[in-house]
CSV table of C-alpha atoms in Angstrom, one decimal:
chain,number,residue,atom,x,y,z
A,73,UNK,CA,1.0,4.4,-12.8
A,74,UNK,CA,2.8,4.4,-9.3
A,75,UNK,CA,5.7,4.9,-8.9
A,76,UNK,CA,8.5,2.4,-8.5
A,77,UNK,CA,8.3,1.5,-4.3
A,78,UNK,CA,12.2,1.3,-3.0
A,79,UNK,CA,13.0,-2.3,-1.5
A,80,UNK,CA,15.7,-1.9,1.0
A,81,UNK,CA,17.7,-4.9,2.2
A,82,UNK,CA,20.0,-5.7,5.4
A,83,UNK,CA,23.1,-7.0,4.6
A,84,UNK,CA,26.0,-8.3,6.7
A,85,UNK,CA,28.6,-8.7,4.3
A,86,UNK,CA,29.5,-8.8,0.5
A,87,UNK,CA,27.6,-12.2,-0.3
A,88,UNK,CA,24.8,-10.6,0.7
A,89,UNK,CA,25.4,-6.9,-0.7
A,90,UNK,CA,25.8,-8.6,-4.1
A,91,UNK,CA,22.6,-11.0,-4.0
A,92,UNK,CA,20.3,-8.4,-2.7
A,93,UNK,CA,21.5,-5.8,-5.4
A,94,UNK,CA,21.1,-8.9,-8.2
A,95,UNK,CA,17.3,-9.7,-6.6
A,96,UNK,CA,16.1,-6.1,-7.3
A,97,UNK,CA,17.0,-4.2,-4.1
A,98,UNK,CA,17.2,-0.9,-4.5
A,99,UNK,CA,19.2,0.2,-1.1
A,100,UNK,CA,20.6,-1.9,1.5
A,101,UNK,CA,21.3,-1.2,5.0
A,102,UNK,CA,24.5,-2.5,6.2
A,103,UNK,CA,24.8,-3.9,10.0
A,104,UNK,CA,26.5,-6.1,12.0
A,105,UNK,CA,25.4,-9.0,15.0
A,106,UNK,CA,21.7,-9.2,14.3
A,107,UNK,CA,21.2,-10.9,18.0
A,108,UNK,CA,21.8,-7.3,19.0
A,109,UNK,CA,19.1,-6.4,16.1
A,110,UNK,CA,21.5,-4.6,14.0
A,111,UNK,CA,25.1,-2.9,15.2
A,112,UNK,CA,27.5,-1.1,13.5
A,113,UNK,CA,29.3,-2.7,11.2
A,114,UNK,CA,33.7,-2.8,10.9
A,115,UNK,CA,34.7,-0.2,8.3
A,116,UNK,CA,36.8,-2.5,6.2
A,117,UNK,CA,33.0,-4.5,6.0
A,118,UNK,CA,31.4,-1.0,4.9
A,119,UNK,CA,34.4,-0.6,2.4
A,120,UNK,CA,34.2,-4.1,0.8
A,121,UNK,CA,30.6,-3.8,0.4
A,122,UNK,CA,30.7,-0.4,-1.2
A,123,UNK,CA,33.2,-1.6,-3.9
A,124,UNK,CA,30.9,-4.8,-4.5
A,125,UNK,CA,28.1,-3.3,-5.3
A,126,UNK,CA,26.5,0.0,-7.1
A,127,UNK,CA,23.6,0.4,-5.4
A,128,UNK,CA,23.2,3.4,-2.3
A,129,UNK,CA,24.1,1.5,1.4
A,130,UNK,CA,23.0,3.4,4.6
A,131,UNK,CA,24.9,2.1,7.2
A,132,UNK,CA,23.7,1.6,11.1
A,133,UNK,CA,25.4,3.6,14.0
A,134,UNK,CA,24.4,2.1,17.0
A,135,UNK,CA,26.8,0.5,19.1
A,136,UNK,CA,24.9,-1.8,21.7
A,137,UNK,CA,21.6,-3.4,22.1
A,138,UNK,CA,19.0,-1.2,22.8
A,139,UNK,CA,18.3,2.2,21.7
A,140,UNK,CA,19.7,4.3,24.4
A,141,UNK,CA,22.8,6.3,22.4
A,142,UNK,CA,25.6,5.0,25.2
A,143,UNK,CA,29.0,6.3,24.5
A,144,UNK,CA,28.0,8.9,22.0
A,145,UNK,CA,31.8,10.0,21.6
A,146,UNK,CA,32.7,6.7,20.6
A,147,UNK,CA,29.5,7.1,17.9
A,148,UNK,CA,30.9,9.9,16.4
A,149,UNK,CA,33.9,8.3,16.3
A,150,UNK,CA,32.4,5.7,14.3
A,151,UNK,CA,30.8,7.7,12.1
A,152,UNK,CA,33.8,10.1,11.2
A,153,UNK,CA,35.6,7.0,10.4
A,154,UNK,CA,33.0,5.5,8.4
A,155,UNK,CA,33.0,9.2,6.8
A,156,UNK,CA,36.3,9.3,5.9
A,157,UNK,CA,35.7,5.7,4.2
A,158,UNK,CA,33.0,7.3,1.9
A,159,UNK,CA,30.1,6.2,3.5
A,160,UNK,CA,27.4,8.6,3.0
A,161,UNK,CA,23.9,7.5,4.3
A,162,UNK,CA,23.2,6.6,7.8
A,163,UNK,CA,20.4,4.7,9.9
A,164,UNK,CA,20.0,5.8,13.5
A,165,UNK,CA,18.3,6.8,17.0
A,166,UNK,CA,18.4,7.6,20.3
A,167,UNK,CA,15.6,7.4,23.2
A,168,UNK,CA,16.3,8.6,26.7
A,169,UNK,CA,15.4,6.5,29.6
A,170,UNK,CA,11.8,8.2,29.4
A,171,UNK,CA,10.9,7.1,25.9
A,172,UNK,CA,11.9,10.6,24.3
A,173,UNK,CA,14.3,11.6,21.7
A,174,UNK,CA,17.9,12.0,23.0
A,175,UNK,CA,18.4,15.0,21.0
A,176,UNK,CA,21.7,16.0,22.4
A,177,UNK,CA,22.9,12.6,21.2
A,178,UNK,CA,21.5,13.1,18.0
A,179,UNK,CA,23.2,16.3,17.4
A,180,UNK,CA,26.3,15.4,17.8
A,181,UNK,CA,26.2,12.6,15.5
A,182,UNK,CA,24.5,15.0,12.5
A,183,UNK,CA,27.1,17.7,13.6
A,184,UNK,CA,29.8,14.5,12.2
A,185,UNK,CA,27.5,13.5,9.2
A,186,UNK,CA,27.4,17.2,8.0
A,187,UNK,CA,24.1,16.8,6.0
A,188,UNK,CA,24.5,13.4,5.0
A,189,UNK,CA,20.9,11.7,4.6
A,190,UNK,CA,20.0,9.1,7.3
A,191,UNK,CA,17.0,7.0,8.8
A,192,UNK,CA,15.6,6.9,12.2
A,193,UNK,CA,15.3,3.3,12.7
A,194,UNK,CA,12.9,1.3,14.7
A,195,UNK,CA,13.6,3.2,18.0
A,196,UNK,CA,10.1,5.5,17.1
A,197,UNK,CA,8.4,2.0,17.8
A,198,UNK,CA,9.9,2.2,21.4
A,199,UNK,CA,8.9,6.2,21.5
A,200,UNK,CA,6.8,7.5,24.4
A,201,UNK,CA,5.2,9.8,22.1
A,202,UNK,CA,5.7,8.7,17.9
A,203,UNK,CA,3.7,11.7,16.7
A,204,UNK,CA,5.2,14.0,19.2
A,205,UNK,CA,8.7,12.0,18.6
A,206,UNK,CA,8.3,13.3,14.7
A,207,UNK,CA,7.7,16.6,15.5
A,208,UNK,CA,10.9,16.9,17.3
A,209,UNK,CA,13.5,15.8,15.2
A,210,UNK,CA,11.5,17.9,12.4
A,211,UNK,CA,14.0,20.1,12.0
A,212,UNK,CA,16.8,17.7,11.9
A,213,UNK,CA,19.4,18.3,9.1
A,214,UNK,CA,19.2,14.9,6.9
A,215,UNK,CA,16.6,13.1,7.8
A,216,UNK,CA,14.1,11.8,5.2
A,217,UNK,CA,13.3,8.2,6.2
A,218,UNK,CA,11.1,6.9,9.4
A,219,UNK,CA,11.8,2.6,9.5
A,220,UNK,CA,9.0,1.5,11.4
A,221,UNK,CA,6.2,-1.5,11.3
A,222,UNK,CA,3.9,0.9,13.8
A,223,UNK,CA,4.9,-1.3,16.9
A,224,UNK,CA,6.9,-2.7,18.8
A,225,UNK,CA,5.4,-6.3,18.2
A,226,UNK,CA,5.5,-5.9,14.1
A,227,UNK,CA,3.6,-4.8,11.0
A,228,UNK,CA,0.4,-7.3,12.6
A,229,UNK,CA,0.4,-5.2,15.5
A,230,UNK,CA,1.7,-1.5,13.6
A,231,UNK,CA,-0.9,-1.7,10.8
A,232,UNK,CA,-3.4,0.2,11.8
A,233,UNK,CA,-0.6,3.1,13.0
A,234,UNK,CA,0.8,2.5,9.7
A,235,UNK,CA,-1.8,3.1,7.0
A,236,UNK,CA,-3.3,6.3,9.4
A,237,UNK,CA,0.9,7.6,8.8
A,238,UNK,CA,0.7,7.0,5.4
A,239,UNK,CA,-2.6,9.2,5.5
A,240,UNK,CA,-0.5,11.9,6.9
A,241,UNK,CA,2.5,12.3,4.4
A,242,UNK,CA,3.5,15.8,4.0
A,243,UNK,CA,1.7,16.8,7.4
A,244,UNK,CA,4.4,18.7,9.9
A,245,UNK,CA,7.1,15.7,11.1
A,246,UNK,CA,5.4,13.1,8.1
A,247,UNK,CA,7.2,14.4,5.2
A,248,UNK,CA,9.9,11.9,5.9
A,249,UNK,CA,9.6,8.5,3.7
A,250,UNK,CA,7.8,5.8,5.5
A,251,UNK,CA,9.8,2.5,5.5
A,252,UNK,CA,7.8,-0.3,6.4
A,253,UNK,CA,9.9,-3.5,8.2
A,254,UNK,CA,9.9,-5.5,11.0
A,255,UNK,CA,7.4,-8.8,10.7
A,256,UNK,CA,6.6,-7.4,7.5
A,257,UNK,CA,5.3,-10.5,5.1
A,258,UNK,CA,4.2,-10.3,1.4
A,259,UNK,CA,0.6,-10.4,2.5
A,260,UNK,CA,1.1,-6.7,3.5
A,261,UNK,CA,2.5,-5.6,0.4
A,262,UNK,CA,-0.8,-4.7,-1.2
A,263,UNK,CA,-2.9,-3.0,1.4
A,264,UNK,CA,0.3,-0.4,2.3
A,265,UNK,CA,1.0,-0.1,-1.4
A,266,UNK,CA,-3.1,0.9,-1.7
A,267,UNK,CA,-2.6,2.8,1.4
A,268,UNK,CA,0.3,5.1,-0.8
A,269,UNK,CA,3.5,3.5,1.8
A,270,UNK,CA,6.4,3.3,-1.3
A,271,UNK,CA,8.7,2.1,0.7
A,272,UNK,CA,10.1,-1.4,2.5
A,273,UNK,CA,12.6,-3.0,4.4
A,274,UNK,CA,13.6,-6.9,4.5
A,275,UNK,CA,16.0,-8.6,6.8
A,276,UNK,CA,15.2,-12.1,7.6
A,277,UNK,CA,12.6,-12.5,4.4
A,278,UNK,CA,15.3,-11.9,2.3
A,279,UNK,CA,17.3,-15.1,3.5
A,280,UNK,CA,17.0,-18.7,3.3
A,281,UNK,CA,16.8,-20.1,6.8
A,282,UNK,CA,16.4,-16.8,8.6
A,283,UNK,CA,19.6,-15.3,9.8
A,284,UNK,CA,21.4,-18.4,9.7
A,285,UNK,CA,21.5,-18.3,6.1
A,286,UNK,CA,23.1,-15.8,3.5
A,287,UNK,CA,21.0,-13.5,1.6
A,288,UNK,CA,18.6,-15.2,-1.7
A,289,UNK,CA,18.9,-13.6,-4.6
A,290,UNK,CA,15.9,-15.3,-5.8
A,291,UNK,CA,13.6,-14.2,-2.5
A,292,UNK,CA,14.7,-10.7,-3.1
A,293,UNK,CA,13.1,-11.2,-6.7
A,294,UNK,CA,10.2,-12.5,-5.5
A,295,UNK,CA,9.9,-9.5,-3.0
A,296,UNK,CA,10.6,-7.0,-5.7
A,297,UNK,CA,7.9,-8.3,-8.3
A,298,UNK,CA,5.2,-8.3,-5.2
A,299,UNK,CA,6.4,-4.3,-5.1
A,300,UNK,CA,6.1,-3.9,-8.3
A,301,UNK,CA,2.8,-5.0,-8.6
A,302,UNK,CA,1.7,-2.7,-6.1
């Protein structure tokens, strides 16, 4: 039998936290102003969330639109304060103006998280280079997720990228967890779970109404009894 796939959820504040967790999600990612695609979120929303709910929350440290790392003092800022509030898992990344890894950025962040586990978000989509990209970071205290759909169009453009990544787990810069999201629809669900991907990420598909609405616990079912069919 296969194993259980991990269904991670965005959620933007404790109404959602608590119906994603009571739909099946396993692990939620926790943001702020989605017309920015995902910011950080206030630490009191962080700390509200975390009492809500028992299930682990990787929070997003990226303080404007884009992926370029900006002020990276105020980032570590951020994350030592979100730190100090308990939060423990992080989503983030950084490209420079040439498509490439910002790895000074990155390493001052990890030098605040101090080991914590963390996700390099949708910024490989963006990458000059994705296999090259993976290489890099490598060595990277922490990391053991990739969030991707293969493209920067979505999991209809990314599939092909997708299923030859899942081909490639364990490989030098793959043995991160592949988390499929970004246009990703049910209809997916059962070629990436043939293709080995045990892992998945909802925003929008969780929600009734797209972002305009609060998170469905009953969608989130629905989502994690496709999974577990594989």
């Amino acid at each position: 039998m296969s194993k259980r796939a991990v269904l991670e959820v965005i959620a933007l504040d404790v109404e959602d936290a608590v119906a994603a967790e009571a739909g099946g999600a396993d692990r939620l990612e926790l943001v702020t102003d989605m017309a920015a695609d995902g910011l950080t979120p206030p630490v009191a929303t962080f700390a509200g969330i975390r009492a809500a709910v028992g299930i682990p929350l990787r929070v997003m440290l990226r303080l404007a639109d884009g992926f370029a790392a900006g002020d990276v003092g105020a980032l570590v800022r951020a994350a030592r304060e979100l730190r100090g509030a308990g939060a423990d898992e992080f989503v983030l990344g950084f490209l420079d103006e040439n498509g490439e890894p910002d790895l000074a950025a990155l390493e001052s962040v990890l030098a605040e998280l101090d080991g914590c586990r963390w996700t390099f978000h949708r910024a490989i989509d963006r990458a000059a280079d994705r296999d090259a990209l993976r290489k890099r970071l490598s060595d990277l205290p922490g990391l053991d997720t990739y969030l991707t759909a293969g493209a920067v169009g979505g999991v209809d453009e990314g599939l092909p990228t997708l299923l030859a990544e899942a081909g490639r787990r364990g490989e030098a810069g793959y043995e991160p967890q592949l988390l499929v999201g970004g246009g990703l629809r049910l209809e997916h669900v059962p070629g990436l779970r043939g293709a080995g991907v045990d892992a998945f990420h909802i925003g929008g598909a969780a929600r009734v109404g797209g972002w305009e609405g609060v998170v469905s616990a009953a969608a989130v079912r629905t989502w994690r009894s496709a999974l577990d069919a594989g």
